[in-house]
Short mmCIF file of C-alpha atoms and ligand atoms in Angstrom, two decimals:
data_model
loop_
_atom_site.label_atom_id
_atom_site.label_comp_id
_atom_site.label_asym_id
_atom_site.label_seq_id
_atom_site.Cartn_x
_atom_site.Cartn_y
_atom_site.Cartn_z
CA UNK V 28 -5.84 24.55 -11.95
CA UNK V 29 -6.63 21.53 -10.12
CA UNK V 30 -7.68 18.94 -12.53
CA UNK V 31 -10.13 16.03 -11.85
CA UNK V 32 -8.93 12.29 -12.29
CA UNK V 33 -11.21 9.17 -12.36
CA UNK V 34 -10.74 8.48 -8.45
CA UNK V 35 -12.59 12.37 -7.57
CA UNK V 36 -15.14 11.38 -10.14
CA UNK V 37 -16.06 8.08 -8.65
CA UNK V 38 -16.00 9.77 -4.81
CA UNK V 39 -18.84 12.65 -6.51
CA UNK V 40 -20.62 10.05 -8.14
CA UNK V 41 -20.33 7.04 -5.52
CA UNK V 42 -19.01 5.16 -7.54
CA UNK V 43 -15.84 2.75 -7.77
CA UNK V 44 -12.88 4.88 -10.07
CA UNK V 45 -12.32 1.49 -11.60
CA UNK V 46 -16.23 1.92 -12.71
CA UNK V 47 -15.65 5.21 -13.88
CA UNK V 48 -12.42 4.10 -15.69
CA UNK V 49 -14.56 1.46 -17.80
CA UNK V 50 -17.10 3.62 -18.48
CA UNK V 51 -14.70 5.95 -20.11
CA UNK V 52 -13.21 3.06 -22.04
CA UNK V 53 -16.73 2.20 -23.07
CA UNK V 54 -17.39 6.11 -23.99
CA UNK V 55 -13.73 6.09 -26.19
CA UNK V 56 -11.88 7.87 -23.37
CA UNK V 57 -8.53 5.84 -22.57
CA UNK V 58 -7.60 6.96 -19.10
CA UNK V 59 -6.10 5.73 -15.95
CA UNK V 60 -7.63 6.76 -11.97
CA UNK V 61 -5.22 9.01 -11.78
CA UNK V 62 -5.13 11.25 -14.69
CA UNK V 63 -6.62 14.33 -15.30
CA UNK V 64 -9.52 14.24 -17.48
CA UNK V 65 -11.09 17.28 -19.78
CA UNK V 66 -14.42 18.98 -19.00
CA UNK V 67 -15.75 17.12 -21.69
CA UNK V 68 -14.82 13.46 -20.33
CA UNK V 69 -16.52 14.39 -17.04
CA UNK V 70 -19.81 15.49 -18.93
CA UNK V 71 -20.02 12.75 -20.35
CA UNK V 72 -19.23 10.15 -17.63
CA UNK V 73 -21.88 12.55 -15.43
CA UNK V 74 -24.70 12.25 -18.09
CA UNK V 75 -24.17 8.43 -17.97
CA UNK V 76 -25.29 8.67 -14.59
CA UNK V 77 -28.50 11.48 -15.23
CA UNK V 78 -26.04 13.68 -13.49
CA UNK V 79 -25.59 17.70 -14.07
CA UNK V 80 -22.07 17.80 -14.49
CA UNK V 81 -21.61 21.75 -14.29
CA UNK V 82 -23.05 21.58 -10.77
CA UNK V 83 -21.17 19.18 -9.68
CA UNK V 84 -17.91 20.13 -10.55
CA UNK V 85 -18.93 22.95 -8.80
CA UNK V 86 -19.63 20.97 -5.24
CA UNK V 87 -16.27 19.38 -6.09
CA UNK V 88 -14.27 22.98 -5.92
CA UNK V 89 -15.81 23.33 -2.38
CA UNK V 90 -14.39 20.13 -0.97
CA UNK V 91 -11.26 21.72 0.01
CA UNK V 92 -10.04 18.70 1.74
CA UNK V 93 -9.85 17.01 -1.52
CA UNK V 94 -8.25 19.82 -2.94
CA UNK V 95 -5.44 19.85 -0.08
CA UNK V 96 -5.57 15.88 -0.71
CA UNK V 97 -4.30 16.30 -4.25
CA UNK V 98 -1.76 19.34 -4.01
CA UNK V 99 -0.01 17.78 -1.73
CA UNK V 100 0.22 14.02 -3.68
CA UNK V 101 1.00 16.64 -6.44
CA UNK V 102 3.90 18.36 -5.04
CA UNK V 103 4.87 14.84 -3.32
CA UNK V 104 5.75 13.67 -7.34
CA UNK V 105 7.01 17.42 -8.15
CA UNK V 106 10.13 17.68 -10.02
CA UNK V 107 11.09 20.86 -8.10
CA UNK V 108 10.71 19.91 -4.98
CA UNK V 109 13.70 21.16 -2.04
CA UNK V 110 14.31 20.17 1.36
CA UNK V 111 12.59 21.59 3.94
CA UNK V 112 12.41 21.61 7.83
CA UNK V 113 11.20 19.60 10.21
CA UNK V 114 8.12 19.57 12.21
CA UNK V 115 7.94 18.92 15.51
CA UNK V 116 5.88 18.18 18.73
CA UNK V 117 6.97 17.60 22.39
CA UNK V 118 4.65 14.94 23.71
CA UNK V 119 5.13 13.12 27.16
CA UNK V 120 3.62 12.88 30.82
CA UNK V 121 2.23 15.81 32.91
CA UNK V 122 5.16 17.59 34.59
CA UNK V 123 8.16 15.51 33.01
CA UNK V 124 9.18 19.19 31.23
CA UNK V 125 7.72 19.82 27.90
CA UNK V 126 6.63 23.59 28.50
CA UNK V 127 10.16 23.94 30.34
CA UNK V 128 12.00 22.28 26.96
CA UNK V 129 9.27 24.25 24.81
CA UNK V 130 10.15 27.88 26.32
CA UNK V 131 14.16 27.22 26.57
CA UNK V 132 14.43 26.49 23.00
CA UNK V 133 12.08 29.52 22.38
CA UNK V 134 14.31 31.87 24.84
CA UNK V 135 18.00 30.77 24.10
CA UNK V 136 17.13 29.74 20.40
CA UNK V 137 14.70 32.13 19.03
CA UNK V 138 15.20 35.17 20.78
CA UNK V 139 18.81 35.89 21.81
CA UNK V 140 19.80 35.90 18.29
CA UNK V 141 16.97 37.94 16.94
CA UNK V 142 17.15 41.53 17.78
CA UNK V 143 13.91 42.84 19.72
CA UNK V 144 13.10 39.42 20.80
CA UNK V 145 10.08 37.69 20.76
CA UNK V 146 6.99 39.93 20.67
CA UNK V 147 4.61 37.55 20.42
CA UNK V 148 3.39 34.05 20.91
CA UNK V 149 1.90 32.39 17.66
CA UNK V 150 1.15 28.61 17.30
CA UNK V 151 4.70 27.80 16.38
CA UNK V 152 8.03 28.59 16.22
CA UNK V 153 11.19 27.93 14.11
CA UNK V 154 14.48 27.54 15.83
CA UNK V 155 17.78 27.47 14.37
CA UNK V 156 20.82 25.14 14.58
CA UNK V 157 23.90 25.80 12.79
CA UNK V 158 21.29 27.78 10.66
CA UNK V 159 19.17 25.20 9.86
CA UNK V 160 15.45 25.76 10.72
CA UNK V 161 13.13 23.11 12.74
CA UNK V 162 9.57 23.95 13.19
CA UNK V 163 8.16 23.42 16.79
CA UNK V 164 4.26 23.33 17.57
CA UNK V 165 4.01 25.60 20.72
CA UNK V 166 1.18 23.58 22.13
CA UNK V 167 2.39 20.29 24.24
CA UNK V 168 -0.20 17.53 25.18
CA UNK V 169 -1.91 14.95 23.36
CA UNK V 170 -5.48 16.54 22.48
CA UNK V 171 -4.05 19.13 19.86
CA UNK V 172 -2.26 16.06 18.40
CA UNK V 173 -5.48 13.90 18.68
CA UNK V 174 -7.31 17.18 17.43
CA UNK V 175 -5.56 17.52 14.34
CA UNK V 176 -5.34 13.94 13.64
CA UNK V 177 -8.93 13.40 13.49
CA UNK V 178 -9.67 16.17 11.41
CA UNK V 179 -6.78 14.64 8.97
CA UNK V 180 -4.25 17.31 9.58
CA UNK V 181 -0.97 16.00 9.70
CA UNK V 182 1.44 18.64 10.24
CA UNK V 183 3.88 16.95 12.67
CA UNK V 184 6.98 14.69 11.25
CA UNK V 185 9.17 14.19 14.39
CA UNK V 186 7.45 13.52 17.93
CA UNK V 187 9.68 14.37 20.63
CA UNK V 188 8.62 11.97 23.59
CA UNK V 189 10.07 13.73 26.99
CA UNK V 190 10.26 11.45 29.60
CA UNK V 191 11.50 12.41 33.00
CA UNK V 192 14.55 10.83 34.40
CA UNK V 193 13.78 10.66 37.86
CA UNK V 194 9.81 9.66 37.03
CA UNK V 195 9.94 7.28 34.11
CA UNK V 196 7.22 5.71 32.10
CA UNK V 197 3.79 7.06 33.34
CA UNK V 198 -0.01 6.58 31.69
CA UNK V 199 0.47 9.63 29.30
CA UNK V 200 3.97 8.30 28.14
CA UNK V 201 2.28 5.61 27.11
CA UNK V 202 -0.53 7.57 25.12
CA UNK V 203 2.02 9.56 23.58
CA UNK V 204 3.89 6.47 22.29
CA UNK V 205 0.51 5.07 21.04
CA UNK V 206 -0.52 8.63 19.44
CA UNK V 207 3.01 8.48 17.69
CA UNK V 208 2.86 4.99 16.39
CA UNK V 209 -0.27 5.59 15.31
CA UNK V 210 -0.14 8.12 13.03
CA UNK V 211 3.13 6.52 11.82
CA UNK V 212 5.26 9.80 13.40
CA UNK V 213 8.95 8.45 14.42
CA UNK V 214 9.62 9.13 18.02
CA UNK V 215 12.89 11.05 19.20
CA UNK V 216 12.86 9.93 23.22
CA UNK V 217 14.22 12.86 25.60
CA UNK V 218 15.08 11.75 28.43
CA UNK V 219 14.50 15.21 30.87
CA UNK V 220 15.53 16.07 34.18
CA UNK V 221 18.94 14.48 33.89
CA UNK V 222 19.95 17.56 36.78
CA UNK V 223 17.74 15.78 39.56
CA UNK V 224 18.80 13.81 41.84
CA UNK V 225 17.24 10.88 41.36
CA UNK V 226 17.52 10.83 37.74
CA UNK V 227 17.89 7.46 36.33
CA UNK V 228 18.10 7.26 32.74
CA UNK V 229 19.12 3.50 32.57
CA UNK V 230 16.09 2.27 33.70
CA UNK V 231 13.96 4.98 32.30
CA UNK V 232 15.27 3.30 28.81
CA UNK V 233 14.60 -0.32 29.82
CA UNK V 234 11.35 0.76 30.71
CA UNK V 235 10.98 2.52 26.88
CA UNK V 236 12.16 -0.73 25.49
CA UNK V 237 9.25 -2.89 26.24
CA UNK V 238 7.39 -0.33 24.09
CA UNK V 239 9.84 -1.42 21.27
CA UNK V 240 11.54 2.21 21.48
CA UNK V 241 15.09 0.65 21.16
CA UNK V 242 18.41 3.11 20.95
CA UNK V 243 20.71 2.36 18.59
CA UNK V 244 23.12 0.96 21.05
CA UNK V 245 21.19 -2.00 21.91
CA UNK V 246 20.70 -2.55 17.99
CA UNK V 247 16.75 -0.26 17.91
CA UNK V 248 16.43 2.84 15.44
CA UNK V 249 14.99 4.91 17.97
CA UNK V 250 17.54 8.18 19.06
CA UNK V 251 17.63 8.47 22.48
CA UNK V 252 19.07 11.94 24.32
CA UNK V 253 19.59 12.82 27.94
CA UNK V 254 18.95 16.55 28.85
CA UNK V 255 17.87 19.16 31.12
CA UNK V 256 15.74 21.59 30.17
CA UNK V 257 16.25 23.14 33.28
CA UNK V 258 20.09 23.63 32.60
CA UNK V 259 20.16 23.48 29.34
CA UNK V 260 22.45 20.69 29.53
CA UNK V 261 22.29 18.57 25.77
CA UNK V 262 19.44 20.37 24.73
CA UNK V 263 21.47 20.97 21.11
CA UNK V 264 22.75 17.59 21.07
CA UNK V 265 18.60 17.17 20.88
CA UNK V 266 18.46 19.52 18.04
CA UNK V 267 20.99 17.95 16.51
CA UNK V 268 19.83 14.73 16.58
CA UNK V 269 16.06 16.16 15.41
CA UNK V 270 18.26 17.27 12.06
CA UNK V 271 19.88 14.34 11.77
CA UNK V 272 15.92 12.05 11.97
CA UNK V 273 15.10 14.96 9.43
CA UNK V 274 17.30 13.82 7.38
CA UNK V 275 17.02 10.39 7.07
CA UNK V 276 13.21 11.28 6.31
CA UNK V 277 14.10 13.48 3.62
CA UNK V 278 11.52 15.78 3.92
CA UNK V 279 10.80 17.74 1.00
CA UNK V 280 8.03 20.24 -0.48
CA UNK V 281 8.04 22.06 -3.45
CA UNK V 282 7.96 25.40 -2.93
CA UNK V 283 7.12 26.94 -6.33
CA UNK V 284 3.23 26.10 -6.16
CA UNK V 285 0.57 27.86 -4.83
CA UNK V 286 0.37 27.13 -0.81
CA UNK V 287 -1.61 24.48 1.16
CA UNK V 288 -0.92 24.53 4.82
CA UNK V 289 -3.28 23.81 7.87
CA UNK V 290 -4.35 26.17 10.77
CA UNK V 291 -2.76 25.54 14.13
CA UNK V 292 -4.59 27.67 15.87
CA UNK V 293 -7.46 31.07 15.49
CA UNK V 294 -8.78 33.99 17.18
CA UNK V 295 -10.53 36.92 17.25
CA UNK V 296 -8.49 40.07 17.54
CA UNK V 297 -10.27 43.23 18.78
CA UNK V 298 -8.02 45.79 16.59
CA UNK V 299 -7.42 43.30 13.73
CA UNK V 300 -10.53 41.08 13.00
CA UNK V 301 -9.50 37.45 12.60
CA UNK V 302 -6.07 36.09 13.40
CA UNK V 303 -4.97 32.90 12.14
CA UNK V 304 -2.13 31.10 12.98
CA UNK V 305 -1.41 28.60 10.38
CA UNK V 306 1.76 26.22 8.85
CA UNK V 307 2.74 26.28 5.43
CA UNK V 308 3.09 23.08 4.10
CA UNK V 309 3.84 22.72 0.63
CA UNK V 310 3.73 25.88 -2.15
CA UNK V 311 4.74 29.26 -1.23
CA UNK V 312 1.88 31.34 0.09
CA UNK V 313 2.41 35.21 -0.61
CA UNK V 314 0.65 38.08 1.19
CA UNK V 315 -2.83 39.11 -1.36
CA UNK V 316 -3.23 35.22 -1.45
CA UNK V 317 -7.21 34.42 -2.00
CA UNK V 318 -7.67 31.91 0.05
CA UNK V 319 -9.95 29.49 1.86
CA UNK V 320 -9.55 28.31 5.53
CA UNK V 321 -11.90 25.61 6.68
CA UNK V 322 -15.61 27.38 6.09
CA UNK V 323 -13.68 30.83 5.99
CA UNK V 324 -12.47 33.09 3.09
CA UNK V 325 -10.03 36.01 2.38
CA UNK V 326 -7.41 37.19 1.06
CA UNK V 327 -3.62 37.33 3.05
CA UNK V 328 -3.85 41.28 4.35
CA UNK V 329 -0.83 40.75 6.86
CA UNK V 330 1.21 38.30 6.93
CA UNK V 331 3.68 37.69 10.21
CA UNK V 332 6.46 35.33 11.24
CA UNK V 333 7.10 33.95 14.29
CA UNK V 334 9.57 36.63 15.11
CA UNK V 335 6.92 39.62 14.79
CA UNK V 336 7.94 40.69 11.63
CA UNK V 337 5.69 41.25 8.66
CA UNK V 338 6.78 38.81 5.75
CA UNK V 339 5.58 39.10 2.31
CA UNK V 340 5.98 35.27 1.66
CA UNK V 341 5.85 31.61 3.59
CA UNK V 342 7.83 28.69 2.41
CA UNK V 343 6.87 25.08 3.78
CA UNK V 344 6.89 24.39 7.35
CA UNK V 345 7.02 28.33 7.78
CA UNK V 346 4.68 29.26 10.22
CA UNK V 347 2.93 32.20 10.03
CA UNK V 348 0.12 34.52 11.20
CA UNK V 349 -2.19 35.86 9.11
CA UNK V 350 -4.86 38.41 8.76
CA UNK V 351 -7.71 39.01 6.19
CA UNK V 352 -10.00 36.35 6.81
CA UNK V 353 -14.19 36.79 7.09
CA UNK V 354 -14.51 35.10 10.38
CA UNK V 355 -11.68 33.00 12.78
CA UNK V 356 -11.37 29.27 11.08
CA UNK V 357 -11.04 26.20 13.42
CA UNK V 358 -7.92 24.66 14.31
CA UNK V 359 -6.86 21.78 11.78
CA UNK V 360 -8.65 23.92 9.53
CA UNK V 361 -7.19 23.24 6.00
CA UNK V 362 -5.95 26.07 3.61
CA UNK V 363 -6.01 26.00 0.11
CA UNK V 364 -5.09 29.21 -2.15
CA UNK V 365 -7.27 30.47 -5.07
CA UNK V 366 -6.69 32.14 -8.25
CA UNK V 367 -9.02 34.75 -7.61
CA UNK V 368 -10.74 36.19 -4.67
CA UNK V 369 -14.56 35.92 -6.36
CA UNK V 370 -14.07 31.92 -6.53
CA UNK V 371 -12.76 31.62 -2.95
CA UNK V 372 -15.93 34.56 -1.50
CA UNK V 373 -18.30 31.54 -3.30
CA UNK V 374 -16.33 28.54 -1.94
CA UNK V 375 -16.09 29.84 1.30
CA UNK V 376 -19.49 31.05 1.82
CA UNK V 377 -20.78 27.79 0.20
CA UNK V 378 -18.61 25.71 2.75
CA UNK V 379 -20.13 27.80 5.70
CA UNK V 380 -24.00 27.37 4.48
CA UNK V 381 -23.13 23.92 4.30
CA UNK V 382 -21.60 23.80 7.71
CA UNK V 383 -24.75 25.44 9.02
CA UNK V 384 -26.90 22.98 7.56
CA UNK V 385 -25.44 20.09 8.71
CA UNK V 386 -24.84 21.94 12.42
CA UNK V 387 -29.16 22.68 12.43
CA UNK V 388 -29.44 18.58 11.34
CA UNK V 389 -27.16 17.83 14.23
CA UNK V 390 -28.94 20.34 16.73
CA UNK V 391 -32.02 18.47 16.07
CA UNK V 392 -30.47 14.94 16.36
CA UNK V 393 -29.36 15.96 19.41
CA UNK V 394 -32.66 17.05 21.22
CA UNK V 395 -34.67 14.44 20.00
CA UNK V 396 -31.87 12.34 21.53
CA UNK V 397 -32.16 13.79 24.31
CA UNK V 398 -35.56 13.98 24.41
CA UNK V 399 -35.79 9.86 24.12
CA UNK V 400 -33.59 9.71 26.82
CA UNK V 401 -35.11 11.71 29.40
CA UNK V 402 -38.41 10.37 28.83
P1 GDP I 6 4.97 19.78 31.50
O1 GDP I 6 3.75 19.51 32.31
O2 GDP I 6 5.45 18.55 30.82
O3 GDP I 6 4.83 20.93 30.57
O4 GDP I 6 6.13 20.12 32.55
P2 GDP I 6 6.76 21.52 32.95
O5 GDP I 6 7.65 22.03 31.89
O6 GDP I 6 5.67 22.43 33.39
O7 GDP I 6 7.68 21.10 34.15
C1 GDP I 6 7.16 20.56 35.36
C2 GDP I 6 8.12 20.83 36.50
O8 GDP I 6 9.36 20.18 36.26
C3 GDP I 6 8.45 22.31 36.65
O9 GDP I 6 8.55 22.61 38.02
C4 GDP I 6 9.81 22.45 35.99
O10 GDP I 6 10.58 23.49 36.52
C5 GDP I 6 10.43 21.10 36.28
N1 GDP I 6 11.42 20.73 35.27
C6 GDP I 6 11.26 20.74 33.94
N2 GDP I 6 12.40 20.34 33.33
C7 GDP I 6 13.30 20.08 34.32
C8 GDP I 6 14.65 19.65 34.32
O11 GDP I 6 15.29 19.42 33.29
N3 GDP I 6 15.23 19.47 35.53
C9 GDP I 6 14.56 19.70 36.70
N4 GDP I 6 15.22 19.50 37.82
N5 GDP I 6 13.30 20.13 36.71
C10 GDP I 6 12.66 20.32 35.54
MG1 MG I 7 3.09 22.14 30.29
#
């Protein structure tokens, strides 16, 4: 269950948590922002404020993001939590080689060791090293970054900034460094293309360091690794070097609660209804899972890895495809499991009434907008 605190009680009520923590005092309740409180402490703290408190603890169920908010600070202080892979996305200029890098590491790292290959192409992909999993987004580019950043999904640990040798610094390395920085991701630099023949890789890197990307041998933090994606040539000294960032991250989840994760991307499929392609991030999520995506609900019918094959379980940064939703969720879509599949139908069709609502309010914004302007 996920218990309220304070801090949710002042964001239903609009009010400051360290006003809700006073009025507690002042009602006999000793209590903190961040502990749970009973059913009875938020009654009371509602009717202080002429507020229902059944329906509003209600409303608060259906604000998944808050939900997703809290499981994962939860599982950040768990006592069980376990190391667990890296994700990562290639970012960099048009043409400098990310779908190149991208579809190598899929072909000579997924594929070749898994018998019948890949069969399909979902959102992401794990690739191994010395058997140790990192988790790649399949989609280059900045606007699913920007995307899922806005919508306060942040599924990617380890940017890997390709920058070709014989090109250098261009406008959309740039972005990508600023993208990165911004949402406090550490950048892994790549330096591509080393096979062409006008691949320069020393002035590529003075170029990166006026963007205060320094390698370690001029005294920065910032690894630095020249490959080919063409060849091949250092692409595991990459990996390698992703494990070792990984590492000095410590990235951990705790895989023993029930799953949050984030949708990476959705569609419709004509034989199996809708397909969602989704990253597990903390919790284990298990196939019969009640669940809510975004404005959707279900329950996990099928459940598939990256590799084709039909999993009964996801562990974090597993990514997986699932089936058994009402309708295709959005991408960045949050997921949060539910005990039962009643409470997630009512969330879930709440969430999408609500969604509707506010789309009609904007609809009308719009045209009368419009309506000023063209007059
Ligand atoms: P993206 O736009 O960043 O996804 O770039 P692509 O992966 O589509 O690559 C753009 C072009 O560069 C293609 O013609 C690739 O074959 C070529 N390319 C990519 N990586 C390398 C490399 O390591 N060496 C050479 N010589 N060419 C590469
Ligand atoms: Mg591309």
């Amino acid at each position: 269950e996920v218990g309220m605190n304070a801090q949710d009680l002042g964001k239903l009520l609009h009010r400051e948590p360290a006003e809700i923590v006073k009025k507690l005092f002042m009602l006999g309740v000793m209590t903190n922002q961040n502990q749970s409180l009973d059913k009875d402490a938020i009654e009371l703290v509602a009717a202080e404020y002429g507020i229902d408190a059944q329906e509003k603890v209600h409303e608060d169920i259906s604000d998944i993001d808050s939900m997703y908010d809290k499981l994962m600070d939860e599982s950040k202080q768990s006592k069980h939590q376990v190391k667990r892979p890296p994700v990562v996305t290639i970012m960099g200029h048009v043409d400098h080689g990310k779908t190149t890098l991208l579809d190598r590491l899929r072909h000579t790292h997924v594929s070749a060791h898994e018998a019948g290959g890949i069969t399909q192409k979902i959102g992401a992909y794990q690739v191994r090293i010395d058997d140790k999993p990192i988790t790649f987004l399949d989609t280059p580019g900045h606007a699913a970054f920007s995307n899922m950043r806005e919508r306060g999904a942040e599924v990617t640990d380890i940017v890997i900034l390709v920058v070709a040798a014989d090109d250098g610094v261009m406008p959309q390395t740039i972005e990508a460094i600023d993208h990165a920085k911004s949402a406090k991701v550490p950048i892994i630099v790549a330096i591509n293309k080393m096979d062409a023949p006008g691949a320069n890789p020393a002035h590529v890197t003075e170029q990166l360091m006026k963007y205060n990307l320094i390698p370690e041998n001029y005294g920065g933090e910032t690894i630095f690794v020249n490959i080919s994606a063409k060849t091949g040539e250092n692409v595991d000294e990459l990996l390698q070097m992703i494990l070792l960032q990984a590492d000095v991250m410590e990235l951990k989840a705790d895989p023993t609660q029930k799953a949050i994760g984030t949708v990476i991307e959705a569609h419709l499929s004509r034989g199996r209804g809708p397909v969602a392609d989704l990253l597990v991030q903390q919790g284990t999520l298990h196939t019969g899972d009640p669940i809510v995506v975004g404005n959707r609900f279900g329950r996990v019918r099928v459940m598939t890895n990256d590799r084709g094959r039909q999993v009964e379980k996801a562990t974090p940064s597993m990514p997986v495809e699932i089936t058994g939703l009402n309708d295709v969720p959005e991408s960045a879509d949050k997921i949060v499991v539910f005990d039962d599949e009643k409470t997630a139908r009512s969330v879930g069709e709440q969430r999408a009434q609500a969604a509707l609502q506010h789309a009609r309010e904007n609809v009308q914004h719009v045209t009368l907008d419009n309506l000023f302007d063209t007059m």
